[in-house]
Amino acid sequence: MKPYTVAFAGNPNTGKSTLFNLLTGMRQHTGNWAGKTVVTAEGTFTHNGKEYRAVDLPGTYSLYSNSVDEEAARDYIIFEQPDVTLVVLDATSLERNLNLALQVLEITGRAAICINLIDEARRLGIDIDLKAISERLGVPVIAISARNRTGIKELLNQVERVAEGTFVAEPLRIQYSEEIERGIAELLPLVEQAVGGDYPARWIALRLLDGDESLLASLRKASLGIRVSVPKEVSGHGATACH
Amino acid sequence: MTVTGIPLSEAAKGSVLEISGMSVQGVMRRRLLDLGFVPGNTVEVLRRSPLGDPTAFRVSNTTIALRREESSLIFGNPIGGNGR
């Protein structure tokens, strides 16, 4: 049986790679360099006798592309359609991290939220209401410490639920202003006609309203049958104006 | 939208500001928001590079360096810090 694919998404420095390494151990194809995931690492792990293919996406603050890294992460989630997108968040800085989670959940409901560094947060006196977050986002939310290896089993149980389709959420639907919703309503039939049912039409309509040129380029490539996926090696030219 | 305050590019090193808004549009606006430059958020001016550009800011627990190009379009009101 084909292994399930789990894509790891998250802000830089959330311990995403620590978790990835913990799960995949020595079973990785490509390496990555400390602190800066410029190479998309791939590895495998097993849970409950089932094999998983783990893909470590570049650490990003956003999926609204302004750099090669962000485009790579976004294109992977949209075009490769992993069985599970695992969003790894930093428990000590949830406010900013949840931003990326929202962006992923607007694209796909086949996701789970992993709140890492929970031990660090507890030490800082940060109390996180997992149940409330899970209810608001509509997907499983699990707190772990990758460093201390706590919560990993529960995390994998939830990943399994999403992978097997026992748990499927609708992509999160954020209600925008009347003007934007009108624009979406106008574009939606056209987008659905153009891209078919394979891609998140509402999300694409939103990006078109944004004037997101790079997404258009990726869509064009995908529609021509050109494989759009994460470049195996993202070289240093992904420099952005900021950061 | 009227934006009050001074551009982040003019803020003294060490000062802390509350972001009041920005006059950037489009994808760059979205990106700056994603990085944490959200109205109401506080930002600290950490240090400037030797040539004065870019400048490192601390926002949402993360250090982000911006060039004048962007930082001059983000506005904030000084709320303290040890800037002069």
Short mmCIF file of C-alpha atoms in Angstrom, two decimals:
data_model
loop_
_atom_site.label_atom_id
_atom_site.label_comp_id
_atom_site.label_asym_id
_atom_site.label_seq_id
_atom_site.Cartn_x
_atom_site.Cartn_y
_atom_site.Cartn_z
CA MET A 1 0.00 0.00 0.00
CA LYS A 2 1.16 3.50 -0.85
CA PRO A 3 2.48 5.40 2.15
CA TYR A 4 0.56 8.45 3.30
CA THR A 5 2.24 11.79 2.66
CA VAL A 6 2.59 14.22 5.54
CA ALA A 7 3.83 17.73 4.75
CA PHE A 8 5.38 19.66 7.62
CA ALA A 9 4.61 23.37 7.46
CA GLY A 10 5.55 26.03 9.98
CA ASN A 11 7.27 29.30 10.80
CA PRO A 12 11.04 29.27 11.02
CA ASN A 13 12.35 28.25 14.46
CA THR A 14 9.27 26.38 15.63
CA GLY A 15 11.16 23.12 16.02
CA LYS A 16 9.61 21.78 12.86
CA SER A 17 12.83 20.16 11.77
CA THR A 18 13.44 18.77 15.27
CA LEU A 19 10.11 16.98 15.07
CA PHE A 20 10.83 15.88 11.53
CA ASN A 21 14.18 14.44 12.55
CA LEU A 22 12.69 12.78 15.61
CA LEU A 23 10.07 11.00 13.49
CA THR A 24 12.19 10.10 10.50
CA GLY A 25 15.41 9.40 12.39
CA MET A 26 18.04 8.11 10.04
CA ARG A 27 15.57 7.39 7.30
CA GLN A 28 16.07 10.66 5.41
CA HIS A 29 16.99 11.07 1.78
CA THR A 30 18.35 14.57 1.85
CA GLY A 31 19.90 16.56 4.61
CA ASN A 32 19.21 20.05 5.68
CA TRP A 33 21.35 22.63 7.33
CA ALA A 34 20.89 23.77 10.88
CA GLY A 35 18.67 26.80 11.28
CA LYS A 36 17.82 27.20 7.65
CA THR A 37 15.83 24.63 5.77
CA VAL A 38 16.82 25.42 2.23
CA VAL A 39 16.59 21.86 1.07
CA THR A 40 13.29 20.08 1.31
CA ALA A 41 14.07 17.02 3.36
CA GLU A 42 12.13 13.84 2.86
CA GLY A 43 11.97 10.83 5.08
CA THR A 44 9.75 8.02 6.22
CA PHE A 45 8.32 6.87 9.51
CA THR A 46 5.85 4.25 10.62
CA HIS A 47 2.99 4.45 13.06
CA ASN A 48 0.58 1.62 13.95
CA GLY A 49 2.18 -0.48 11.24
CA LYS A 50 1.48 2.05 8.52
CA GLU A 51 4.17 3.80 6.54
CA TYR A 52 4.27 7.57 6.12
CA ARG A 53 6.32 9.76 3.82
CA ALA A 54 7.29 12.97 5.58
CA VAL A 55 8.12 16.11 3.62
CA ASP A 56 9.71 19.01 5.47
CA LEU A 57 8.66 22.22 3.73
CA PRO A 58 10.77 25.39 4.03
CA GLY A 59 9.96 27.37 7.18
CA THR A 60 7.71 30.30 6.26
CA TYR A 61 5.72 33.02 7.99
CA SER A 62 3.16 33.06 5.25
CA LEU A 63 1.94 31.39 2.09
CA TYR A 64 1.53 34.68 0.28
CA SER A 65 4.56 34.34 -1.79
CA ASN A 66 7.24 36.87 -1.74
CA SER A 67 10.10 34.45 -1.76
CA VAL A 68 11.06 31.16 -3.34
CA ASP A 69 10.58 29.40 0.01
CA GLU A 70 7.02 30.56 0.48
CA GLU A 71 6.08 29.72 -3.08
CA ALA A 72 7.58 26.27 -2.66
CA ALA A 73 5.59 25.60 0.51
CA ARG A 74 2.38 26.93 -1.02
CA ASP A 75 2.77 25.07 -4.30
CA TYR A 76 3.45 21.83 -2.50
CA ILE A 77 0.27 22.05 -0.43
CA ILE A 78 -1.89 23.01 -3.41
CA PHE A 79 -0.48 20.94 -6.22
CA GLU A 80 0.99 17.88 -4.50
CA GLN A 81 -1.99 17.62 -2.14
CA PRO A 82 -0.41 15.75 0.74
CA ASP A 83 -2.70 13.41 2.72
CA VAL A 84 -1.99 15.49 5.80
CA THR A 85 -0.56 18.96 6.20
CA LEU A 86 0.87 19.15 9.68
CA VAL A 87 1.22 22.75 10.78
CA VAL A 88 3.86 23.07 13.48
CA LEU A 89 3.40 26.11 15.73
CA ASP A 90 5.54 27.65 18.44
CA ALA A 91 3.58 27.56 21.69
CA THR A 92 5.44 30.62 23.00
CA SER A 93 4.40 32.79 20.08
CA LEU A 94 1.00 31.50 19.03
CA GLU A 95 -0.39 34.83 17.91
CA ARG A 96 1.88 35.07 14.91
CA ASN A 97 2.10 31.34 14.30
CA LEU A 98 -1.66 30.86 14.07
CA ASN A 99 -1.59 33.18 11.09
CA LEU A 100 0.11 30.52 8.99
CA ALA A 101 -2.25 27.87 10.37
CA LEU A 102 -5.22 29.92 9.15
CA GLN A 103 -3.66 30.25 5.72
CA VAL A 104 -3.12 26.50 5.45
CA LEU A 105 -6.64 25.75 6.70
CA GLU A 106 -8.13 28.06 4.10
CA ILE A 107 -6.56 25.79 1.48
CA THR A 108 -7.15 22.37 2.97
CA GLY A 109 -9.08 20.71 5.77
CA ARG A 110 -6.78 17.70 5.60
CA ALA A 111 -4.60 19.18 8.28
CA ALA A 112 -3.60 18.87 11.90
CA ILE A 113 -2.13 21.51 14.17
CA CYS A 114 0.88 20.60 16.25
CA ILE A 115 1.76 23.04 19.02
CA ASN A 116 5.41 22.49 19.77
CA LEU A 117 7.56 23.81 22.64
CA ILE A 118 4.65 23.29 25.03
CA ASP A 119 7.09 22.69 27.92
CA GLU A 120 8.76 26.01 27.20
CA ALA A 121 5.38 27.76 27.14
CA ARG A 122 4.38 26.19 30.46
CA ARG A 123 7.61 27.39 31.99
CA LEU A 124 6.78 30.90 30.81
CA GLY A 125 3.34 30.60 32.41
CA ILE A 126 1.52 30.45 29.09
CA ASP A 127 -1.66 28.42 29.34
CA ILE A 128 -3.03 27.17 26.04
CA ASP A 129 -6.64 26.08 25.65
CA LEU A 130 -6.18 23.31 23.08
CA LYS A 131 -9.84 22.40 23.04
CA ALA A 132 -10.91 25.96 22.26
CA ILE A 133 -8.36 26.27 19.44
CA SER A 134 -9.40 22.92 18.01
CA GLU A 135 -13.07 23.93 18.09
CA ARG A 136 -12.42 27.25 16.40
CA LEU A 137 -10.17 25.79 13.70
CA GLY A 138 -12.11 22.57 13.20
CA VAL A 139 -9.06 20.30 13.02
CA PRO A 140 -7.13 18.25 15.60
CA VAL A 141 -4.78 20.29 17.78
CA ILE A 142 -2.05 18.50 19.72
CA ALA A 143 0.54 19.93 22.09
CA ILE A 144 3.98 18.36 22.02
CA SER A 145 7.57 18.88 22.99
CA ALA A 146 9.70 17.51 20.18
CA ARG A 147 12.80 18.07 22.27
CA ASN A 148 11.50 16.06 25.25
CA ARG A 149 9.53 13.66 23.07
CA THR A 150 6.23 14.26 24.82
CA GLY A 151 2.89 14.11 23.06
CA ILE A 152 4.34 12.40 19.99
CA LYS A 153 2.13 9.31 20.18
CA GLU A 154 -1.05 11.36 20.45
CA LEU A 155 0.15 13.54 17.57
CA LEU A 156 0.67 10.50 15.34
CA ASN A 157 -2.75 9.12 16.31
CA GLN A 158 -4.34 12.34 15.09
CA VAL A 159 -2.20 12.41 11.95
CA GLU A 160 -3.44 8.88 11.28
CA ARG A 161 -7.07 9.97 11.62
CA VAL A 162 -6.59 12.74 9.06
CA ALA A 163 -4.54 10.52 6.72
CA GLU A 164 -7.11 7.74 6.71
CA GLY A 165 -9.95 10.16 6.20
CA THR A 166 -11.65 9.22 9.49
CA PHE A 167 -11.40 12.91 10.12
CA VAL A 168 -12.07 15.33 7.30
CA ALA A 169 -12.75 19.01 7.80
CA GLU A 170 -14.01 21.48 5.26
CA PRO A 171 -11.42 24.14 4.46
CA LEU A 172 -11.90 26.98 6.90
CA ARG A 173 -14.13 29.61 5.40
CA ILE A 174 -13.32 33.10 6.53
CA GLN A 175 -16.11 35.56 5.89
CA TYR A 176 -14.67 38.64 4.21
CA SER A 177 -16.18 42.05 3.64
CA GLU A 178 -19.19 42.35 1.36
CA GLU A 179 -17.11 43.77 -1.45
CA ILE A 180 -14.61 40.92 -1.34
CA GLU A 181 -17.32 38.28 -1.02
CA ARG A 182 -18.99 39.79 -4.09
CA GLY A 183 -15.73 39.49 -5.99
CA ILE A 184 -15.32 35.87 -4.89
CA ALA A 185 -18.89 35.04 -5.94
CA GLU A 186 -18.20 36.51 -9.37
CA LEU A 187 -14.89 34.72 -9.85
CA LEU A 188 -15.78 31.36 -8.32
CA PRO A 189 -17.65 29.84 -11.30
CA LEU A 190 -14.86 30.93 -13.66
CA VAL A 191 -12.15 29.52 -11.40
CA GLU A 192 -14.02 26.23 -10.99
CA GLN A 193 -14.34 26.00 -14.74
CA ALA A 194 -10.67 26.73 -15.26
CA VAL A 195 -9.08 24.54 -12.60
CA GLY A 196 -11.73 21.88 -12.10
CA GLY A 197 -12.47 20.35 -8.74
CA ASP A 198 -8.88 19.51 -7.90
CA TYR A 199 -7.84 22.81 -6.38
CA PRO A 200 -9.32 25.03 -3.68
CA ALA A 201 -11.39 27.34 -5.89
CA ARG A 202 -12.41 29.85 -3.22
CA TRP A 203 -8.83 30.28 -2.12
CA ILE A 204 -7.64 30.76 -5.70
CA ALA A 205 -10.38 33.33 -6.29
CA LEU A 206 -9.13 35.22 -3.23
CA ARG A 207 -5.57 35.21 -4.52
CA LEU A 208 -6.74 36.45 -7.91
CA LEU A 209 -8.40 39.36 -6.13
CA ASP A 210 -5.04 39.94 -4.42
CA GLY A 211 -3.36 40.07 -7.81
CA ASP A 212 -0.97 37.27 -6.80
CA GLU A 213 1.09 36.92 -9.98
CA SER A 214 3.25 34.05 -8.77
CA LEU A 215 0.24 31.86 -8.03
CA LEU A 216 -1.03 32.55 -11.54
CA ALA A 217 2.33 31.43 -12.93
CA SER A 218 2.19 28.21 -10.89
CA LEU A 219 -1.39 27.54 -11.98
CA ARG A 220 -0.46 28.08 -15.59
CA LYS A 221 2.37 25.58 -15.27
CA ALA A 222 0.11 23.07 -13.54
CA SER A 223 -2.58 23.41 -16.20
CA LEU A 224 0.00 22.79 -18.91
CA GLY A 225 0.88 19.59 -17.16
CA ILE A 226 4.24 20.87 -16.01
CA ARG A 227 4.99 19.39 -12.66
CA VAL A 228 4.93 22.15 -10.09
CA SER A 229 6.60 21.07 -6.95
CA VAL A 230 9.11 21.97 -4.36
CA PRO A 231 12.51 22.47 -5.91
CA LYS A 232 14.82 19.93 -4.38
CA GLU A 233 17.34 22.63 -3.85
CA VAL A 234 16.41 26.21 -3.24
CA SER A 235 19.52 28.24 -3.69
CA GLY A 236 20.30 31.48 -1.95
CA HIS A 237 18.67 33.72 -4.51
CA GLY A 238 15.39 33.59 -2.62
CA ALA A 239 16.39 36.85 -0.98
CA THR A 240 13.48 39.12 -0.25
CA ALA A 241 13.20 42.81 0.36
CA CYS A 242 12.62 42.14 3.99
CA HIS A 243 13.70 39.46 6.42
CA MET B 1 -7.33 55.68 6.15
CA THR B 2 -5.39 58.29 8.05
CA VAL B 3 -2.23 56.98 9.58
CA THR B 4 -0.75 58.73 12.59
CA GLY B 5 2.74 58.43 14.01
CA ILE B 6 6.25 58.41 12.61
CA PRO B 7 7.67 56.07 10.00
CA LEU B 8 9.63 53.19 11.54
CA SER B 9 12.60 54.27 9.44
CA GLU B 10 12.78 57.49 11.53
CA ALA B 11 12.47 55.81 14.93
CA ALA B 12 15.55 55.91 17.16
CA LYS B 13 17.47 52.77 17.96
CA GLY B 14 16.15 51.22 21.17
CA SER B 15 12.76 52.85 20.97
CA VAL B 16 9.52 50.94 21.20
CA LEU B 17 6.54 51.89 19.08
CA GLU B 18 2.96 50.83 18.75
CA ILE B 19 2.17 50.26 15.09
CA SER B 20 -0.59 52.55 13.91
CA GLY B 21 -0.77 51.54 10.27
CA MET B 22 1.04 51.38 6.98
CA SER B 23 0.76 52.85 3.55
CA VAL B 24 1.78 49.75 1.60
CA GLN B 25 -0.64 47.94 -0.65
CA GLY B 26 -0.88 44.57 -2.29
CA VAL B 27 1.30 41.55 -1.72
CA MET B 28 3.93 43.46 0.26
CA ARG B 29 1.29 44.74 2.70
CA ARG B 30 0.07 41.21 3.19
CA ARG B 31 3.59 39.98 3.79
CA LEU B 32 4.40 42.67 6.33
CA LEU B 33 1.19 41.81 8.19
CA ASP B 34 2.18 38.13 8.11
CA LEU B 35 5.54 39.02 9.61
CA GLY B 36 3.75 40.69 12.53
CA PHE B 37 3.63 44.37 11.53
CA VAL B 38 0.01 44.54 12.56
CA PRO B 39 -1.63 47.76 13.84
CA GLY B 40 -1.67 47.68 17.64
CA ASN B 41 1.38 45.42 17.82
CA THR B 42 4.52 46.76 19.46
CA VAL B 43 7.81 46.88 17.66
CA GLU B 44 11.26 47.60 19.04
CA VAL B 45 14.02 49.15 16.97
CA LEU B 46 16.91 46.79 17.68
CA ARG B 47 19.79 48.02 15.58
CA ARG B 48 20.77 49.56 12.32
CA SER B 49 23.37 48.18 10.00
CA PRO B 50 26.56 50.27 9.66
CA LEU B 51 25.30 52.02 6.56
CA GLY B 52 21.94 52.75 8.18
CA ASP B 53 20.00 50.27 6.12
CA PRO B 54 18.53 47.74 6.73
CA THR B 55 17.28 48.02 10.31
CA ALA B 56 16.47 45.11 12.60
CA PHE B 57 13.12 45.24 14.36
CA ARG B 58 11.76 42.99 17.06
CA VAL B 59 8.14 42.14 16.49
CA SER B 60 6.12 39.20 17.85
CA ASN B 61 9.23 37.76 19.49
CA THR B 62 11.15 37.62 16.24
CA THR B 63 13.84 39.78 14.73
CA ILE B 64 12.99 41.01 11.26
CA ALA B 65 15.23 43.25 9.17
CA LEU B 66 13.56 45.73 6.86
CA ARG B 67 14.97 48.12 4.34
CA ARG B 68 14.04 51.79 4.38
CA GLU B 69 11.95 51.07 1.30
CA GLU B 70 9.48 49.21 3.52
CA SER B 71 10.11 50.62 6.98
CA SER B 72 9.41 54.18 5.80
CA LEU B 73 5.89 53.05 4.92
CA ILE B 74 5.07 51.59 8.32
CA PHE B 75 3.97 54.06 10.99
CA GLY B 76 3.95 53.90 14.75
CA ASN B 77 3.63 55.96 17.91
CA PRO B 78 6.56 55.88 20.35
CA ILE B 79 5.50 54.28 23.63
CA GLY B 80 8.84 54.02 25.36
CA GLY B 81 12.04 52.08 25.29
CA ASN B 82 15.49 53.54 25.75
CA GLY B 83 15.67 55.39 22.46
CA ARG B 84 16.73 59.00 22.47
#
